[in-house]
Coordinates of C-alpha atoms in Angstrom, one line a residue:
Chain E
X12 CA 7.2 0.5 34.6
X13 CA 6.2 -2.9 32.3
X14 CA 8.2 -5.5 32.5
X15 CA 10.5 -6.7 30.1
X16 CA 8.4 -8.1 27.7
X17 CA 7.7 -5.7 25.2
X18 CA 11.2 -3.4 24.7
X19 CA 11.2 -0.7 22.3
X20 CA 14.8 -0.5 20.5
X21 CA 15.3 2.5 18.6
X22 CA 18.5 2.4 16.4
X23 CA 17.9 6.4 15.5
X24 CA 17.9 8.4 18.5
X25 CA 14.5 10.1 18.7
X26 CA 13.8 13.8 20.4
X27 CA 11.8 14.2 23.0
X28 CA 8.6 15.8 22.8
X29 CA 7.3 14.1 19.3
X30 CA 3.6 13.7 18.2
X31 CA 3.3 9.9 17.8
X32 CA 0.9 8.6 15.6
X33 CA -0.3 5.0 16.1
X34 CA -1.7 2.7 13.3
X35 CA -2.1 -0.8 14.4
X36 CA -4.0 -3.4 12.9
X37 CA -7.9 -2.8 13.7
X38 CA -11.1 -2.9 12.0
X39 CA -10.8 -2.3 8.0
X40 CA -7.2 -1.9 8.7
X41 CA -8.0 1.6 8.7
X42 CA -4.7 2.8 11.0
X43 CA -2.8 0.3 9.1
X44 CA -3.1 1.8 5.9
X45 CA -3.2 5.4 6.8
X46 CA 0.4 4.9 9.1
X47 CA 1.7 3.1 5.3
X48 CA 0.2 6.4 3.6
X49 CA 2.1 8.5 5.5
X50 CA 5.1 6.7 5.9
X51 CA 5.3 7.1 2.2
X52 CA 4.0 10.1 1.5
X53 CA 6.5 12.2 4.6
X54 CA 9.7 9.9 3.7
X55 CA 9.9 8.7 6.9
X56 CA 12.5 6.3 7.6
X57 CA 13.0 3.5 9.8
X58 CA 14.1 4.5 13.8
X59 CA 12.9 1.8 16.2
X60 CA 11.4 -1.5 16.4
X61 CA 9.6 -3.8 18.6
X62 CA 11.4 -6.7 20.3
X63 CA 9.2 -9.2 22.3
X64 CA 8.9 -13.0 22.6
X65 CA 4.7 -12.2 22.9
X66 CA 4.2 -12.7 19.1
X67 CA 4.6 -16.2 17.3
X68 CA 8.2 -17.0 15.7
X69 CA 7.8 -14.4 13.1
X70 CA 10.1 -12.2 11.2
X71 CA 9.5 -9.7 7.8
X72 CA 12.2 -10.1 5.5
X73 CA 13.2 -7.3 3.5
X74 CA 15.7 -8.2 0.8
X75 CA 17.0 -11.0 2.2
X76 CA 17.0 -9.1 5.8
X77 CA 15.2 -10.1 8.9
X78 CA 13.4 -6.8 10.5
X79 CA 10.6 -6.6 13.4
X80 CA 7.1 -7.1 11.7
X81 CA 6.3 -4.1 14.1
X82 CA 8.4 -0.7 13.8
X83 CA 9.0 3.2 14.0
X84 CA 9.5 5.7 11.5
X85 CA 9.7 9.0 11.8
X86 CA 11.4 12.3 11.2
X87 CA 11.8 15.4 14.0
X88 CA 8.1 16.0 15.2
X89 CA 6.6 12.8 14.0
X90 CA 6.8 8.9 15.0
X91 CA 4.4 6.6 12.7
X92 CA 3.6 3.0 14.7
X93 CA 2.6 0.7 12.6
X94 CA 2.7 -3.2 12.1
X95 CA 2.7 -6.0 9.1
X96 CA 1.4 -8.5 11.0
X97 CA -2.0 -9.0 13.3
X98 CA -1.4 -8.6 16.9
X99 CA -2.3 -11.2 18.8
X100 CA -5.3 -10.5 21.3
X101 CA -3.2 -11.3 24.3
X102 CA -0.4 -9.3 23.7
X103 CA -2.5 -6.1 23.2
X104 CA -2.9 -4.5 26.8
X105 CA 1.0 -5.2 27.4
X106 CA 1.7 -4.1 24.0
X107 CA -0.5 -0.6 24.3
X108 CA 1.0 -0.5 28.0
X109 CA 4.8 -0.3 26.9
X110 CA 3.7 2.3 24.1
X111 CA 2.1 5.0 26.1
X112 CA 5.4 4.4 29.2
X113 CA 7.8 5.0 26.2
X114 CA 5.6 7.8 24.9
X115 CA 5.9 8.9 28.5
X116 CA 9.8 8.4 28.5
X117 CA 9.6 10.7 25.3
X118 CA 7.8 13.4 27.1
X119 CA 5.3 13.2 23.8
X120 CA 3.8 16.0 22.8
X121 CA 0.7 14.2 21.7
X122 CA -0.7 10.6 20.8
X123 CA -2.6 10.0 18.1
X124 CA -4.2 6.7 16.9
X125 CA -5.5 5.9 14.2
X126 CA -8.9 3.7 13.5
X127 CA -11.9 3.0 12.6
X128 CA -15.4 2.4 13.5
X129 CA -17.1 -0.8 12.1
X130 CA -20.7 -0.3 10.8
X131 CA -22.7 -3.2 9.0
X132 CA -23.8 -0.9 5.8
X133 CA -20.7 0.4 4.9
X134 CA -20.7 -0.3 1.8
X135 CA -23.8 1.7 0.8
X136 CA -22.1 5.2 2.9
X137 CA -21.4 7.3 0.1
X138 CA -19.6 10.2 2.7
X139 CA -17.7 8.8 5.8
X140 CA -18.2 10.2 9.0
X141 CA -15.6 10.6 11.1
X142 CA -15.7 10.1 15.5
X143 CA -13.1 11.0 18.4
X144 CA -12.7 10.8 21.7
X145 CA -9.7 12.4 23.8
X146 CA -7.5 11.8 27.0
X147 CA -9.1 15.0 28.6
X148 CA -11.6 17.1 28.7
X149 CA -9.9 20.3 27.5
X150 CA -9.2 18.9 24.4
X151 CA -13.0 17.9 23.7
X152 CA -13.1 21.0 22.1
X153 CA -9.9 20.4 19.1
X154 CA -12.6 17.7 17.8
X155 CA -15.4 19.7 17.3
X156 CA -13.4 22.7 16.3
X157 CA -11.6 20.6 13.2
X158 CA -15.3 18.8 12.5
X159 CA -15.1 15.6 14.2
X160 CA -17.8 14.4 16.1
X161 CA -17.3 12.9 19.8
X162 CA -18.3 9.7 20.7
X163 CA -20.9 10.4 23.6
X164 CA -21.1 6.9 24.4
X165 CA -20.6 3.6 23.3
X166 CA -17.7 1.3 23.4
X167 CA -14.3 0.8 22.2
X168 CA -12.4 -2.6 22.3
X169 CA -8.7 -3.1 20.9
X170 CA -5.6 -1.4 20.7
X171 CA -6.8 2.4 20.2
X172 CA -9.0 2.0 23.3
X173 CA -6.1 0.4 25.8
X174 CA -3.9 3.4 24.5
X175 CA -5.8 6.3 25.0
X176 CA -7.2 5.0 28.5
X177 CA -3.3 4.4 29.3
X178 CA -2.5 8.1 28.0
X179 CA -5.1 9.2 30.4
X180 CA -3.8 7.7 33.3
X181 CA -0.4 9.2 32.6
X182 CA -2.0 12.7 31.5
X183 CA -0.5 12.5 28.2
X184 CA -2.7 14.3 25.6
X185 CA -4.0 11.5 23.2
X186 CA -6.6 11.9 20.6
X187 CA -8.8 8.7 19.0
X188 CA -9.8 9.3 15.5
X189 CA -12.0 6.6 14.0
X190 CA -14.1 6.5 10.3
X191 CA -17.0 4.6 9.1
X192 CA -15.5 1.7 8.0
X193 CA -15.9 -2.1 7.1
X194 CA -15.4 -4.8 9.9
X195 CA -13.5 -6.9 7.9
X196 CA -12.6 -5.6 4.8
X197 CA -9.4 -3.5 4.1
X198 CA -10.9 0.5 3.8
X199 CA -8.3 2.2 1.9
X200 CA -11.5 5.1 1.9
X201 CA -12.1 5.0 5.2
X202 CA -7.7 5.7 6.1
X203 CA -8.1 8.8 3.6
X204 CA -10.9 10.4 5.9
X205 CA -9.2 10.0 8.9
X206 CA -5.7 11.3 7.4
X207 CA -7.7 14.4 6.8
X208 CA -8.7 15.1 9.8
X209 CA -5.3 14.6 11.1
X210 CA -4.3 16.7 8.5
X211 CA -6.9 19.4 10.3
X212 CA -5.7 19.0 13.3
X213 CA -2.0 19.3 12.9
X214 CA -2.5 21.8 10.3
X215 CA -0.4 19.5 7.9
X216 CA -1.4 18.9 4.2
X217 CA -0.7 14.4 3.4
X218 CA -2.2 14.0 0.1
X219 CA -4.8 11.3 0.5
X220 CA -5.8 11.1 -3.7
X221 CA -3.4 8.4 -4.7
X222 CA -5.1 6.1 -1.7
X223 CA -8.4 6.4 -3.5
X224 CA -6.6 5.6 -7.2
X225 CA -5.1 2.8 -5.7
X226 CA -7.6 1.7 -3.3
X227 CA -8.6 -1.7 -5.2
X228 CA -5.0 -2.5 -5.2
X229 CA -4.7 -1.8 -1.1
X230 CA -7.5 -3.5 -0.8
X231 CA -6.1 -6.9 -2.6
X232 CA -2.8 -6.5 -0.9
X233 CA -4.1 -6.4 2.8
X234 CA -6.3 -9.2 2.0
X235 CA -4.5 -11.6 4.3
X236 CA -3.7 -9.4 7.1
X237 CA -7.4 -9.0 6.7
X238 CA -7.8 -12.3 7.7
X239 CA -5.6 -12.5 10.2
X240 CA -6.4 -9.5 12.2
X241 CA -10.2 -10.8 11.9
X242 CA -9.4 -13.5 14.2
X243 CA -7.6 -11.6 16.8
X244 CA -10.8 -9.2 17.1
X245 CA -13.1 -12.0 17.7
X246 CA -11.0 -13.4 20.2
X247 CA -10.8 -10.1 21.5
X248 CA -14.8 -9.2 21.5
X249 CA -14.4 -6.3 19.0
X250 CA -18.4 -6.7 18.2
X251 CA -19.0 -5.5 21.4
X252 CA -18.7 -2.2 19.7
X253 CA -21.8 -2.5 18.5
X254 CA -23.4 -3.2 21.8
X255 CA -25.8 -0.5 23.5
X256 CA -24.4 0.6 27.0
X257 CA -27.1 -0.3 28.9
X258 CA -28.2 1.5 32.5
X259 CA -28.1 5.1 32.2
X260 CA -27.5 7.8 34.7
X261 CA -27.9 11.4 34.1
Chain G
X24 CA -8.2 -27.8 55.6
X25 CA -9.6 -27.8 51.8
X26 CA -13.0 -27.5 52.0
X27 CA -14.5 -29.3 49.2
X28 CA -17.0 -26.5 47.2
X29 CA -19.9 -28.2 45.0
X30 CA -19.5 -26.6 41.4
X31 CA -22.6 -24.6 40.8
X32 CA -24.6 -24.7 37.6
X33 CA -22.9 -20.9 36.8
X34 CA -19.4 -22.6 37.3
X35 CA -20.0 -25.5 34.6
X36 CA -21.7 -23.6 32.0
X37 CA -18.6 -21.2 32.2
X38 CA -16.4 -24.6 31.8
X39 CA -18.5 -25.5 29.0
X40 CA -18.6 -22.0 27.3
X41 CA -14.9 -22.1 27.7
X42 CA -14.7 -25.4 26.1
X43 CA -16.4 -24.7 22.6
X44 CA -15.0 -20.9 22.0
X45 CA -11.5 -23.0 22.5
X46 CA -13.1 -25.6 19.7
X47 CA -14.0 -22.3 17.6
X48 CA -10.6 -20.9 18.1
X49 CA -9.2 -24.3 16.8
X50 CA -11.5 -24.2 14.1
X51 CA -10.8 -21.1 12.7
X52 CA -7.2 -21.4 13.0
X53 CA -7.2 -24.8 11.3
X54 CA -9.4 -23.1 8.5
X55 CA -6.6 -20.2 8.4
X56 CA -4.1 -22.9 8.2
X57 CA -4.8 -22.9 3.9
X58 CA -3.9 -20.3 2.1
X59 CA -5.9 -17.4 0.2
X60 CA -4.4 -18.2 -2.8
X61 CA -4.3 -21.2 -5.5
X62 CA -2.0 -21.2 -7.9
X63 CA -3.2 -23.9 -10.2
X64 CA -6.8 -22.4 -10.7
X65 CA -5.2 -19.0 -10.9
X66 CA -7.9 -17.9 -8.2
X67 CA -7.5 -15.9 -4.8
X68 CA -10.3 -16.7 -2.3
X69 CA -11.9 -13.3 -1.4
X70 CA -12.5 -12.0 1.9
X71 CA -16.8 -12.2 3.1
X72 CA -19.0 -12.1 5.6
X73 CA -22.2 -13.1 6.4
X74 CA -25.3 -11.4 8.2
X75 CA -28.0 -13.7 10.0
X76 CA -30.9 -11.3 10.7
X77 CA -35.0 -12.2 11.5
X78 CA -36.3 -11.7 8.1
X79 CA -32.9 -12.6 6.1
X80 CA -29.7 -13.4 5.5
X81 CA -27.1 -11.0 4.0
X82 CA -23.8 -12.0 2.4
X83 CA -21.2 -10.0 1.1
X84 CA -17.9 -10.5 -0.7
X85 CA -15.0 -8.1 -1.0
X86 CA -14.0 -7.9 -4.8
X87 CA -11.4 -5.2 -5.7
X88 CA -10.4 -5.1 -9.1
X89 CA -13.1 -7.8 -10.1
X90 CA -15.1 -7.3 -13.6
X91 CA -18.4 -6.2 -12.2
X92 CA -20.1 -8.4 -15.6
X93 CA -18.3 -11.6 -14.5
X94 CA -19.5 -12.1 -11.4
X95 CA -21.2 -15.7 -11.1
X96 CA -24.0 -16.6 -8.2
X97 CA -24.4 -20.4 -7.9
X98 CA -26.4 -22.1 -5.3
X99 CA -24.9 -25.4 -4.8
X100 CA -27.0 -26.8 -2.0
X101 CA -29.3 -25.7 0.0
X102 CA -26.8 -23.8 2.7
X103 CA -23.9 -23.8 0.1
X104 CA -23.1 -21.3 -2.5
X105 CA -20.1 -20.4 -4.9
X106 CA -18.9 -17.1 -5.8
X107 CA -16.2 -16.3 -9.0
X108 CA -15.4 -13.1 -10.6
X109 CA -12.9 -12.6 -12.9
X110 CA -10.6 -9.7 -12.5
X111 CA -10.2 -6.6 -14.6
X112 CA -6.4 -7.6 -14.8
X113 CA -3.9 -10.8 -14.4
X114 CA -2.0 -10.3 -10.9
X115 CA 0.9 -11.4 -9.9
X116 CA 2.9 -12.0 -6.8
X117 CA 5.5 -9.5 -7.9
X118 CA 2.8 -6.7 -7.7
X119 CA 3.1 -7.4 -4.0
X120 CA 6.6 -7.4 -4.0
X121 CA 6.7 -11.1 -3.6
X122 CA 9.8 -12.4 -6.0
X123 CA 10.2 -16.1 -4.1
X124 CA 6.8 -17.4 -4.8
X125 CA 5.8 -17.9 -9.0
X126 CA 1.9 -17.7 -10.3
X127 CA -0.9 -15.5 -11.6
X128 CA -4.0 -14.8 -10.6
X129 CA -7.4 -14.1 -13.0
X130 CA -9.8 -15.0 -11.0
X131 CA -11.9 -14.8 -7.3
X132 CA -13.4 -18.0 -6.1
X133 CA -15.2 -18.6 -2.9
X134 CA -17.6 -21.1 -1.2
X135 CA -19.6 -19.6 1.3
X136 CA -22.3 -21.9 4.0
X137 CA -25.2 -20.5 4.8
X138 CA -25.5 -20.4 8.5
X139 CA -29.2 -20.5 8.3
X140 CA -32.3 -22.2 5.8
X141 CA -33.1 -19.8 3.0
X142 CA -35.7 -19.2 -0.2
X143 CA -32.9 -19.4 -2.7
X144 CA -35.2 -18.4 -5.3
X145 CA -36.3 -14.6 -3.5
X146 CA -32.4 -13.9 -3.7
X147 CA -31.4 -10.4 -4.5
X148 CA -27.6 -9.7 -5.4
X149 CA -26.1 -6.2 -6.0
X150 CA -22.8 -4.8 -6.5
X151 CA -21.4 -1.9 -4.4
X152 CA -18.5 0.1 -4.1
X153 CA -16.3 -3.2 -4.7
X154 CA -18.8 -5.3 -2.1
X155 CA -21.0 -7.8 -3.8
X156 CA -24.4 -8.0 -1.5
X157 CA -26.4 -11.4 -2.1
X158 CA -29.6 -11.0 -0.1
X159 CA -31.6 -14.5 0.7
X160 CA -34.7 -14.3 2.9
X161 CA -35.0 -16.7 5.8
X162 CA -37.4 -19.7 5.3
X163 CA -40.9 -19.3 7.3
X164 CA -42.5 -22.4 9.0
X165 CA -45.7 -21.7 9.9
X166 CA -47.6 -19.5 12.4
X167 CA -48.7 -20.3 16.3
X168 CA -52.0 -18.8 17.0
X169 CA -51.8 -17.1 20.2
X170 CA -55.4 -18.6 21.9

């Protein structure tokens, strides 16, 4: 088990066997947005929170209340992750660490996380394409089958990528969804596209059309979380991404 | 007994690597230390990025809810340029549920340096999908012959 570092308090008591659905800061805050979609669009409320000394001296206050800048909500089957603030490159293997042993505490059904995949020319991508990759092998198949396309090969730095490799270690069934999106700009788009095919694959139905109405207004309000979580994925070599793996062996 | 290893040349350039990505990091976090907004000039400094490529150099500039016809390009030196846009609407910090903090916004404004020299004048701009693109090319010295 992690150490002490990273607790998870949950002031609702929360069944075993959930789906939880991660959306932590990333690229185009892509898993950001989407988690604040659907905690708004499923009413879910408020059930645990994350308690470390890892992050700087930070609280959200919430009229006039202090509250964890990273928390739970959720109903029965589903647990949204999600946090206000960037986390800090250091903090992210402990962080993904004490999410998948808690997920494995919870006997999880499924973890899903939520992201997206930085491309230079976004901005001239009229339609979004949407990538995966899965804890195992036998679930290679649920991408293809709800029309995502598997990453073959390449690399993924951050969060998402600790989480899943984590989930695999621990045979918990995790899936990696990831859109086209922009490195550094908030992609309110690029959250809709990967709600859908979440909505494919759990054979749910979130309504993605207000994030388009809205999008220019997501897209001013995450401007300084933006900014923040820019310099966490420098620090943490997110541009790697765009390296080619080199050596290959058939 | 210590044994005293010589540094190799691998070990000092790792020291000195080391060394400037923690003068970046300081950089950058000093540059953070501002914030996006200004009150008095009613402007909020947009998010951008810039591309260095062989042939170019791209920039681009997040602008939701900017007025497309406002935009303004100016080149202020030669590795120094200025982007404002006025936006479609006033905002407010109560739009963002902010009630402690007081001001309006009606405008974007951004300096931008350009890592690299440029032809100002072969400068294309377009606006995309909320993303202003401004494309300079690179400045060409002159060509080696290979004998």
């Amino acid at each position: 088990m992690v150490g002490e570092e990273i607790k998870i308090i949950e002031h609702k008591s929360i069944p075993e066997g959930v789906k939880i659905i991660c959306g932590l800061p990333d690229v185009g805050l892509v898993g950001v947005i989407a988690a604040a979609h659907m905690i708004s669009k499923l009413k879910l409320e408020e059930v645990a929170y994350i308690e470390t000394d890892l992050l700087p001296p930070i609280i959200m206050l919430e009229n006039g209340l202090p509250k964890s800048p990273i928390r739970m909500y959720g109903s029965k089957e589903i647990i949204v992750l999600s946090s206000e603030v960037a986390i800090p490159s250091n903090m992210v293997s402990l962080m993904a660490r004490s999410i998948v042993d808690w997920a494995w505490r919870k006997k999880a059904d499924k973890v899903l996380t939520l992201g997206g995949l930085p491309v230079p020319n976004r901005h001239e991508i009229e339609k979004l394409r949407i990538f995966g990759a899965v804890s195992d092998e036998s679930m290679l198949k649920m991408l293809t089958e709800n029309e995502i396309e598997i990453i073959q090969r390449g690399f993924l730095v951050g969060p998402q990528a600790l989480i899943l490799k984590y989930c695999a270690e621990k045979n918990i069934s995790a899936i990696t969804l990831l859109a086209e999106t922009f490195f550094n700009y908030p992609d309110p788009e690029a959250s809709s596209v990967v709600i859908q095919a979440l909505n494919r694959i759990m054979k749910i139905n979130i309504d993605v059309s207000e994030l388009i109405e809205k999008g220019e207004e997501v897209r001013l309000a995450m401007r300084d979380m933006m900014r923040r979580t820019q310099t966490e994925l420098a620090k943490m070599r997110k541009t790697q991404e765009y390296d080619v793996p080199g050596f290959y062996i058939r | 007994m210590a044994t005293v290893r010589r540094r190799s040349i691998f070990d000092i350039i790792h020291d000195y690597i080391e060394e400037l990505e923690e003068i970046t990091d300081e950089i950058i976090e000093r540059y953070m230390e501002s914030p996006s907004w200004d009150v008095k000039a009613q402007s909020l400094e947009p998010l951008f990025n810039v591309f260095v490529s062989s042939d170019k150099v791209t920039v681009t500039v997040d602008l939701p809810k900017a007025d497309p016809e406002s935009i303004k390009i100016s080149i202020l030196s030669d590795n120094l340029i200025e982007i404002t846009a006025k936006m479609k609407m006033k905002i407010h910090f109560e739009d963002f549920g902010v009630t402690h903090r007081r001001g309006e916004f009606t405008q974007f404004c951004c300096r931008i340096p350009l890592p690299a020299p440029v032809e100002t004048s072969g400068a294309k701009a377009r606006f995309l999908r909320g993303v202003l693109e401004i494309t300079f090319p690179r400045k060409r010295g002159y060509e080696i012959k290979i004998e």
